Amino acid sequence: MAKLKKGFLWGGAVAAHQMEGGWDLGGKGISIADIMTAGTNDQARQITANIDQNHYYPNHEAIDFYHRYPEDVQLFADLGINAFRTSIAWSRVFPNGDEAEPNEAGLAFYDDLFDALLKKGIEPVVTLSHFEIPYHLVTKYGGWRNRKLIGFFVNFARVVFNRYKDKVRYWMTFNEINNQSALNDGSILTNSGIITATGENKEEAMYQAAHYELVASALAVQIGHQINPNFQIGAMIAMVPLYPATSDPKDVFKSQRAMQARYWFADVQAKGKYPNWLTKYQKDSNFHLDITLSDLDVLLAGTVDYIGFSYYMSMTVKSKKDEPINFKYEEQKDIVRNPTIPESEWGWQIDSRGLRFAMNWLNDRYGLPLFIVENGLGAVDQLDDQHRVHDNYRINYLKDHIHQMEIAVDFDGVDLIGYTPWGFIDLVSAGTGQMSKRYGMIYVDKDDAGHGTLKRYKKDSYFWYQKVIASNGEDLSTD
Ligand code: BG6
């Protein structure tokens, strides 16, 4: 099995705010990740108006990659990866977000990090905005509901594209830009820096923010290609196939509408225009959206080179009795449990075949190369007396998903750039702020309250993935 192309990117993925720490070092400003407290699966993370000494903020120190990256990069090199997906913390480069000139110390940090990676033959793959914007852009401008953010983002993009034009080839603009379609407070904040006011129409705010982000993304694509025509600049979407609960045509259509609602963002980024159903829906909803004709030209001129996506799970939707023809898909209410597949301790449905489905679906819809930039299992690990973690559950998850990925490439002919499993070194969970929701192949000694030595230990999955990479995906055996 396998037959992945030579030069396939085998890597690991992280995001700046979930691992760097050093939240106030080197001139870095406060980002929205810095005002989020720790939560659990049942208790949402709180968003505080300022840094409140009475709270614990897990992203402030995270896993202290800011200081420890030289030894971590060595661990990555020993693992054998040739790609490392991370993000640039916008607030390290523009502490407030609206300055004209960047913070040199912030830029120098990424120069050093990228150099350390390149020296080991590891290619950096970089997301410009991964769930964090400078907090000042939230308090002064209201986040992405303000058109001014386009200019600030484009300035940030231009600066880092110029600075790292000879070090980074693969870029993504906004992490999981479509996550905010779920309309929960956490996702609207992390995606768009929006803290919704009481009575504000969340959906309208989301459509406006997403539009400005899409325009900013398209401008960044154009500027990036001018700076270096070899840049590959991608979209990044959270890919969660939404299956119909039954073969009842009502469920089937509902799942189609759910897919439309979740993936129109990528439609705009890949095809350069809004889908008809959405333009009609926005009009019928009487939303007051600032979408100009020149914005539409920008979208068309700035389409992406590839589709980057995360894949963790599938979901299943069910129609309601007597649903009106103009029903609205509401993710929080319309999802039902799929009895045919298991779920993780955090209730995420484990569906490796869904990855093959997702790859085929994306390939058919966009006809662009794909890049799996996140995949993995969040689970509780036990470090034993010998400092080993026997995480066979994680190995099995990864094995099954890589197997389906290889089927999609080898049998279905999908063009795939690479595979960078999420949080391959333990880090702070974005959703819950926990350390105990671990995805890593490298264990980091730290708990949910922030205690621990921060020492790194190789889990069983580290050695297994090392073998997978060395065989370019041929050897997935687990014995
Ligand atoms: C994706 C994000 O949604 O999933 C990551 O891009 C995130 O930032 C990952 O960490 C896993 O989610 P969580 O909530 O388990 O950390």
XYZ file of C-alpha atoms and ligand atoms in Angstrom:
495
model
C 0.000 0.000 0.000
C 0.940 3.673 0.170
C 2.637 5.016 -2.995
C 2.908 8.551 -1.802
C 4.975 10.775 -4.036
C 8.621 11.467 -3.332
C 8.986 14.643 -1.323
C 5.619 14.112 0.376
C 5.532 16.378 3.409
C 5.393 14.372 6.626
C 5.178 16.718 9.516
C 3.517 17.913 12.652
C 1.288 20.911 13.370
C 1.008 23.436 16.174
C -0.098 27.035 16.636
C 1.861 29.881 18.206
C -0.490 30.693 21.065
C -0.932 27.050 22.088
C 2.756 26.332 22.512
C 5.067 29.340 22.482
C 4.325 30.974 25.820
C 6.438 34.103 26.270
C 3.164 35.986 26.003
C 4.682 39.292 27.134
C 8.301 38.806 26.061
C 10.256 40.370 23.212
C 7.811 43.235 22.929
C 4.812 40.982 22.251
C 1.390 42.549 22.785
C -1.654 40.902 24.354
C -3.573 38.651 22.003
C -7.088 37.307 22.405
C -5.615 33.957 23.443
C -4.046 35.747 26.434
C -7.386 36.728 27.953
C -8.878 33.243 27.836
C -8.911 31.237 31.053
C -8.736 27.459 31.339
C -11.942 25.467 30.958
C -12.984 21.838 30.714
C -15.151 19.854 28.366
C -18.231 20.905 30.348
C -17.167 24.372 31.307
C -16.357 26.874 28.564
C -13.219 28.984 28.795
C -13.964 32.435 30.162
C -12.995 35.598 28.369
C -11.849 38.277 30.780
C -11.835 41.969 29.880
C -8.224 42.335 31.023
C -5.538 40.099 32.468
C -6.924 39.322 35.907
C -4.341 38.066 38.426
C -7.007 35.872 40.034
C -7.260 33.711 36.959
C -4.977 31.157 35.348
C -4.308 31.752 31.650
C -2.862 28.588 30.135
C -1.555 30.235 26.962
C 0.718 32.645 28.842
C 3.399 30.044 29.327
C 1.922 27.204 27.254
C 4.763 24.696 26.791
C 7.429 27.407 26.743
C 8.481 26.685 23.174
C 9.628 30.312 23.062
C 12.662 29.337 25.141
C 12.895 25.620 24.438
C 12.587 25.481 20.670
C 16.226 24.492 20.017
C 15.823 21.225 21.941
C 12.315 20.689 20.542
C 13.515 21.123 16.974
C 16.111 18.424 17.670
C 13.297 16.097 18.828
C 11.371 16.919 15.642
C 14.434 16.202 13.511
C 14.965 12.859 15.247
C 11.341 12.017 14.536
C 12.162 12.464 10.862
C 9.608 15.101 9.859
C 10.345 17.314 6.883
C 7.582 19.881 7.533
C 6.528 21.825 10.611
C 3.272 23.713 10.566
C 3.072 26.627 12.954
C 1.631 30.126 12.967
C 3.126 33.539 13.453
C 1.671 35.312 16.476
C 0.410 38.554 14.940
C 0.858 40.302 18.310
C 4.571 39.401 18.373
C 5.090 41.246 15.103
C 2.509 44.011 15.589
C 1.859 44.168 19.359
C -1.263 46.299 18.957
C -2.034 45.342 15.393
C -2.438 48.873 14.066
C 1.178 50.083 14.116
C 2.818 51.098 10.845
C 6.159 49.482 11.748
C 6.715 45.940 13.031
C 8.420 44.838 16.240
C 11.908 43.689 15.232
C 12.344 41.331 18.203
C 9.210 39.435 17.180
C 10.402 39.062 13.602
C 13.835 37.947 14.791
C 12.280 35.160 16.882
C 10.714 33.595 13.778
C 13.900 34.088 11.770
C 15.776 32.075 14.386
C 13.082 29.424 14.583
C 12.826 29.002 10.797
C 16.617 28.875 10.476
C 16.824 26.183 13.163
C 14.193 24.129 11.313
C 15.728 24.588 7.871
C 19.130 23.579 9.182
C 17.559 20.218 10.076
C 15.823 19.840 6.716
C 12.394 20.763 8.125
C 10.291 23.087 5.999
C 8.162 25.612 7.921
C 4.495 25.715 6.860
C 2.986 28.903 8.191
C -0.509 30.095 9.081
C -0.851 33.863 9.296
C -3.733 33.987 11.748
C -4.401 30.957 13.895
C -7.168 31.875 16.351
C -5.416 34.970 17.629
C -5.385 38.624 16.827
C -3.914 41.460 18.882
C -6.402 42.211 21.664
C -6.128 45.935 20.973
C -7.888 45.297 17.646
C -10.802 43.904 19.636
C -11.083 46.713 22.168
C -10.446 49.607 19.785
C -12.014 48.382 16.546
C -14.425 45.606 17.517
C -12.380 42.894 15.811
C -13.151 41.761 12.283
C -16.532 43.467 12.203
C -14.490 46.537 11.244
C -13.266 47.009 7.644
C -10.061 48.620 8.966
C -8.862 45.160 9.978
C -8.303 44.338 6.302
C -5.568 46.968 6.065
C -3.933 45.892 9.328
C -3.896 42.255 8.300
C -2.559 42.987 4.834
C 0.233 45.067 6.361
C 1.098 42.156 8.673
C 1.004 39.700 5.766
C 3.198 41.900 3.565
C 5.796 42.300 6.304
C 6.123 38.592 7.061
C 5.953 37.537 3.388
C 8.849 39.891 2.637
C 10.828 38.903 5.654
C 10.551 35.135 5.209
C 10.239 34.950 1.434
C 13.314 32.736 1.143
C 12.478 30.553 4.159
C 8.794 29.702 3.822
C 7.036 28.340 0.745
C 3.683 27.072 2.087
C 1.357 29.611 3.725
C -2.239 29.649 4.916
C -4.188 32.812 5.637
C -6.801 32.088 8.361
C -6.954 28.909 10.414
C -10.292 27.085 10.164
C -11.960 30.197 8.814
C -15.250 28.291 8.649
C -15.315 27.345 12.329
C -17.257 30.459 13.192
C -20.267 29.229 11.205
C -21.204 27.267 14.346
C -21.997 30.672 15.881
C -20.853 29.926 19.396
C -19.210 32.723 21.366
C -15.860 30.971 21.591
C -15.531 30.414 17.855
C -16.616 33.943 16.941
C -14.000 35.319 19.309
C -11.153 33.074 18.291
C -11.836 33.333 14.569
C -12.793 36.986 14.333
C -11.984 38.729 17.592
C -15.640 39.499 18.117
C -17.225 39.653 21.541
C -20.889 39.858 20.671
C -23.011 42.411 22.497
C -26.346 41.486 24.035
C -28.991 41.627 21.335
C -26.474 41.694 18.488
C -27.326 39.413 15.581
C -24.463 36.923 15.761
C -25.100 35.539 12.332
C -24.979 38.936 10.659
C -21.804 39.802 12.601
C -20.229 36.519 11.503
C -21.074 37.080 7.815
C -19.640 40.585 7.934
C -16.444 39.533 9.713
C -15.971 36.547 7.433
C -16.396 38.768 4.379
C -13.654 41.141 5.517
C -11.420 38.171 6.313
C -12.033 36.702 2.875
C -11.159 40.009 1.221
C -8.030 40.246 3.385
C -7.144 36.669 2.504
C -7.548 37.327 -1.232
C -5.411 40.475 -1.012
C -2.745 38.530 0.891
C -2.734 35.859 -1.815
C -2.165 38.500 -4.506
C 0.555 40.292 -2.554
C 2.255 37.033 -1.625
C 2.443 35.953 -5.247
C 3.958 39.313 -6.193
C 6.593 38.978 -3.480
C 7.470 35.413 -4.413
C 5.745 33.703 -7.355
C 6.748 30.338 -5.889
C 4.660 30.856 -2.775
C 1.869 28.346 -2.306
C -0.864 30.109 -0.363
C -3.765 28.035 0.838
C -7.132 28.220 2.502
C -7.476 26.385 5.810
C -10.826 24.933 6.696
C -12.142 22.657 9.406
C -13.356 19.689 7.382
C -16.145 17.854 9.160
C -18.281 15.828 6.765
C -21.932 16.218 7.717
C -23.727 12.979 6.930
C -27.494 12.542 6.717
C -28.801 10.553 9.687
C -30.958 8.395 7.362
C -31.780 8.001 3.688
C -34.918 10.110 4.204
C -34.584 12.794 1.496
C -35.267 15.442 4.145
C -32.161 14.331 6.036
C -30.192 14.131 2.816
C -31.064 17.700 1.862
C -30.370 18.901 5.362
C -26.908 17.411 5.206
C -26.368 19.136 1.860
C -27.408 22.489 3.324
C -25.166 21.844 6.334
C -22.208 21.223 4.009
C -23.045 24.410 2.083
C -23.181 26.384 5.330
C -19.842 25.025 6.512
C -17.886 25.180 3.281
C -18.994 28.356 1.495
C -15.873 29.994 2.941
C -13.687 27.662 0.893
C -15.978 28.182 -2.128
C -15.119 31.883 -1.980
C -11.418 31.296 -1.415
C -11.061 28.675 -4.137
C -13.557 29.878 -6.752
C -13.420 33.602 -6.019
C -17.130 34.124 -5.589
C -20.011 33.615 -3.233
C -22.314 30.687 -3.973
C -25.779 31.700 -5.189
C -27.675 30.152 -2.297
C -25.763 32.298 0.161
C -26.165 35.592 -1.682
C -29.897 34.898 -1.815
C -30.025 33.869 1.834
C -28.179 36.976 3.001
C -30.550 39.150 0.983
C -33.680 37.375 2.236
C -32.423 37.701 5.798
C -32.180 41.493 5.415
C -28.644 41.524 6.719
C -26.896 44.849 6.302
C -23.610 43.681 4.926
C -20.856 45.875 3.600
C -19.883 43.911 0.481
C -18.770 46.196 -2.340
C -18.326 45.480 -6.044
C -14.610 46.092 -5.750
C -14.475 43.530 -2.910
C -15.960 41.008 -5.309
C -13.200 41.780 -7.838
C -10.595 41.247 -5.136
C -12.074 37.858 -4.240
C -11.922 36.745 -7.848
C -8.326 37.884 -8.278
C -7.024 36.272 -5.087
C -7.969 32.605 -5.224
C -5.872 30.129 -3.270
C -3.322 27.609 -4.551
C -4.403 24.692 -2.403
C -6.904 23.621 0.234
C -5.417 23.023 3.658
C -7.773 21.346 6.074
C -8.072 19.803 9.491
C -9.836 16.504 9.886
C -10.780 15.077 13.269
C -14.305 13.712 12.934
C -17.553 13.537 11.025
C -20.954 14.658 12.261
C -24.460 13.551 11.434
C -27.503 15.773 10.925
C -31.179 15.017 11.211
C -34.129 16.983 9.939
C -36.923 18.013 12.244
C -40.540 17.060 11.852
C -42.426 19.651 9.757
C -39.319 21.591 8.960
C -40.088 24.667 6.804
C -38.477 24.841 3.339
C -36.402 27.815 4.428
C -35.095 26.075 7.547
C -31.842 27.302 8.952
C -29.111 24.767 9.678
C -28.051 25.219 13.298
C -25.077 23.100 14.155
C -25.588 23.243 17.893
C -29.100 21.783 17.590
C -29.150 19.668 14.426
C -26.348 17.208 15.168
C -27.193 13.702 16.307
C -24.966 10.874 17.457
C -23.838 8.489 14.716
C -24.321 4.993 16.213
C -21.974 3.321 13.678
C -18.732 4.885 14.923
C -17.051 5.390 18.306
C -16.261 8.716 19.920
C -13.338 10.153 21.878
C -13.375 11.028 25.565
C -14.307 14.549 24.453
C -17.230 13.316 22.377
C -15.546 13.747 18.978
C -16.733 11.002 16.626
C -13.872 8.869 15.347
C -14.336 8.132 11.659
C -11.238 7.314 9.642
C -13.264 6.497 6.511
C -14.648 9.998 6.691
C -11.176 11.230 5.783
C -11.338 9.419 2.451
C -14.827 10.851 1.929
C -13.557 14.332 2.810
C -10.601 14.129 0.443
C -12.777 12.993 -2.444
C -15.376 15.636 -1.721
C -12.833 18.448 -1.574
C -11.055 17.163 -4.654
C -14.290 17.058 -6.666
C -15.461 20.438 -5.485
C -12.272 22.458 -5.887
C -9.906 20.499 -8.106
C -6.965 21.882 -6.140
C -4.145 20.074 -4.340
C -5.039 19.217 -0.756
C -2.939 19.427 2.377
C -4.018 17.677 5.596
C -2.669 20.169 8.097
C -4.335 18.744 11.222
C -5.524 15.332 12.324
C -5.286 13.544 15.639
C -6.822 12.187 18.785
C -7.168 14.196 21.990
C -6.831 11.742 24.888
C -5.701 11.474 28.500
C -2.220 9.922 28.720
C -0.438 8.269 31.630
C 3.291 8.796 32.061
C 4.693 5.697 33.745
C 7.696 5.302 36.077
C 10.049 4.872 33.135
C 8.735 8.068 31.577
C 6.994 6.153 28.818
C 3.483 6.635 27.500
C 1.868 3.572 25.926
C -0.577 5.389 23.676
C -1.708 2.554 21.433
C -5.151 4.258 21.125
C -3.415 7.213 19.420
C -1.335 4.952 17.198
C -4.494 3.136 16.112
C -6.265 6.404 15.352
C -3.347 7.702 13.280
C -2.804 4.387 11.531
C -6.451 4.165 10.446
C -6.485 7.742 9.204
C -3.187 7.482 7.344
C -4.448 4.275 5.758
C -7.579 6.021 4.458
C -5.464 8.972 3.329
C -3.298 6.612 1.310
C -6.348 4.966 -0.244
C -7.602 8.390 -1.326
C -4.245 9.128 -2.946
C -3.466 5.740 -4.394
C -6.923 4.544 -5.488
C -8.881 7.755 -5.880
C -6.083 9.841 -7.380
C -6.321 12.735 -4.955
C -3.403 15.162 -5.192
C -2.062 15.495 -1.635
C 0.837 17.732 -0.585
C 1.393 16.452 2.914
C 0.178 15.362 6.307
C 0.923 17.248 9.525
C -0.855 15.669 12.516
C -2.049 18.096 15.139
C -0.282 18.839 18.379
C 2.379 16.225 17.759
C 4.033 17.754 20.776
C 1.515 18.176 23.630
C 0.167 21.688 23.880
C -2.724 23.726 25.265
C -6.108 22.723 23.868
C -7.716 25.550 21.928
C -11.233 24.530 22.833
C -10.858 23.822 26.530
C -7.512 25.338 27.552
C -6.550 21.981 29.056
C -3.166 20.271 28.885
C -4.785 16.930 29.695
C -6.433 16.807 26.255
C -3.239 15.580 24.653
C -2.614 14.951 20.962
C 1.150 14.596 21.122
C 3.708 12.004 20.220
C 5.966 13.959 22.556
C 4.718 14.189 26.128
C 5.112 17.523 27.928
C 5.059 17.350 31.702
C 2.502 19.951 32.661
C -1.013 19.702 34.088
C -4.242 21.639 33.718
C -3.371 23.933 36.618
C -0.002 24.839 35.090
C 2.175 22.617 37.293
C 4.950 20.407 35.963
C 8.583 20.340 34.925
C 7.863 21.016 31.237
C 10.208 18.157 30.418
C 9.627 16.323 27.129
C 9.307 12.526 26.793
C 8.833 10.391 23.677
C 5.583 8.402 23.644
C 5.167 5.061 21.862
C 3.461 6.941 19.023
C 6.698 8.872 18.440
C 8.572 5.709 17.547
C 5.683 4.421 15.465
C 5.401 7.670 13.441
C 9.184 7.699 12.977
C 8.875 4.327 11.221
C 5.918 5.497 9.124
C 7.859 8.526 7.907
C 11.027 6.537 7.221
C 9.027 4.186 4.977
C 7.134 7.071 3.302
C 3.908 5.614 4.632
C 4.505 2.012 3.513
C 4.935 0.588 7.000
C 1.935 1.258 9.226
C 2.371 -1.912 11.266
C 1.900 -1.629 14.994
C 3.997 -4.527 16.305
C -8.465 22.808 15.509
C -7.567 23.978 15.729
O -9.753 23.247 15.659
O -8.436 21.752 16.385
C -6.486 23.796 16.769
O -7.029 24.479 14.541
C -7.054 22.965 17.902
O -6.044 25.059 17.184
C -7.420 21.601 17.360
O -6.197 22.853 18.989
C -7.924 20.634 18.388
O -8.933 21.208 19.143
P -8.855 21.241 20.723
O -10.003 22.053 21.143
O -8.942 19.823 21.150
O -7.552 21.852 21.064
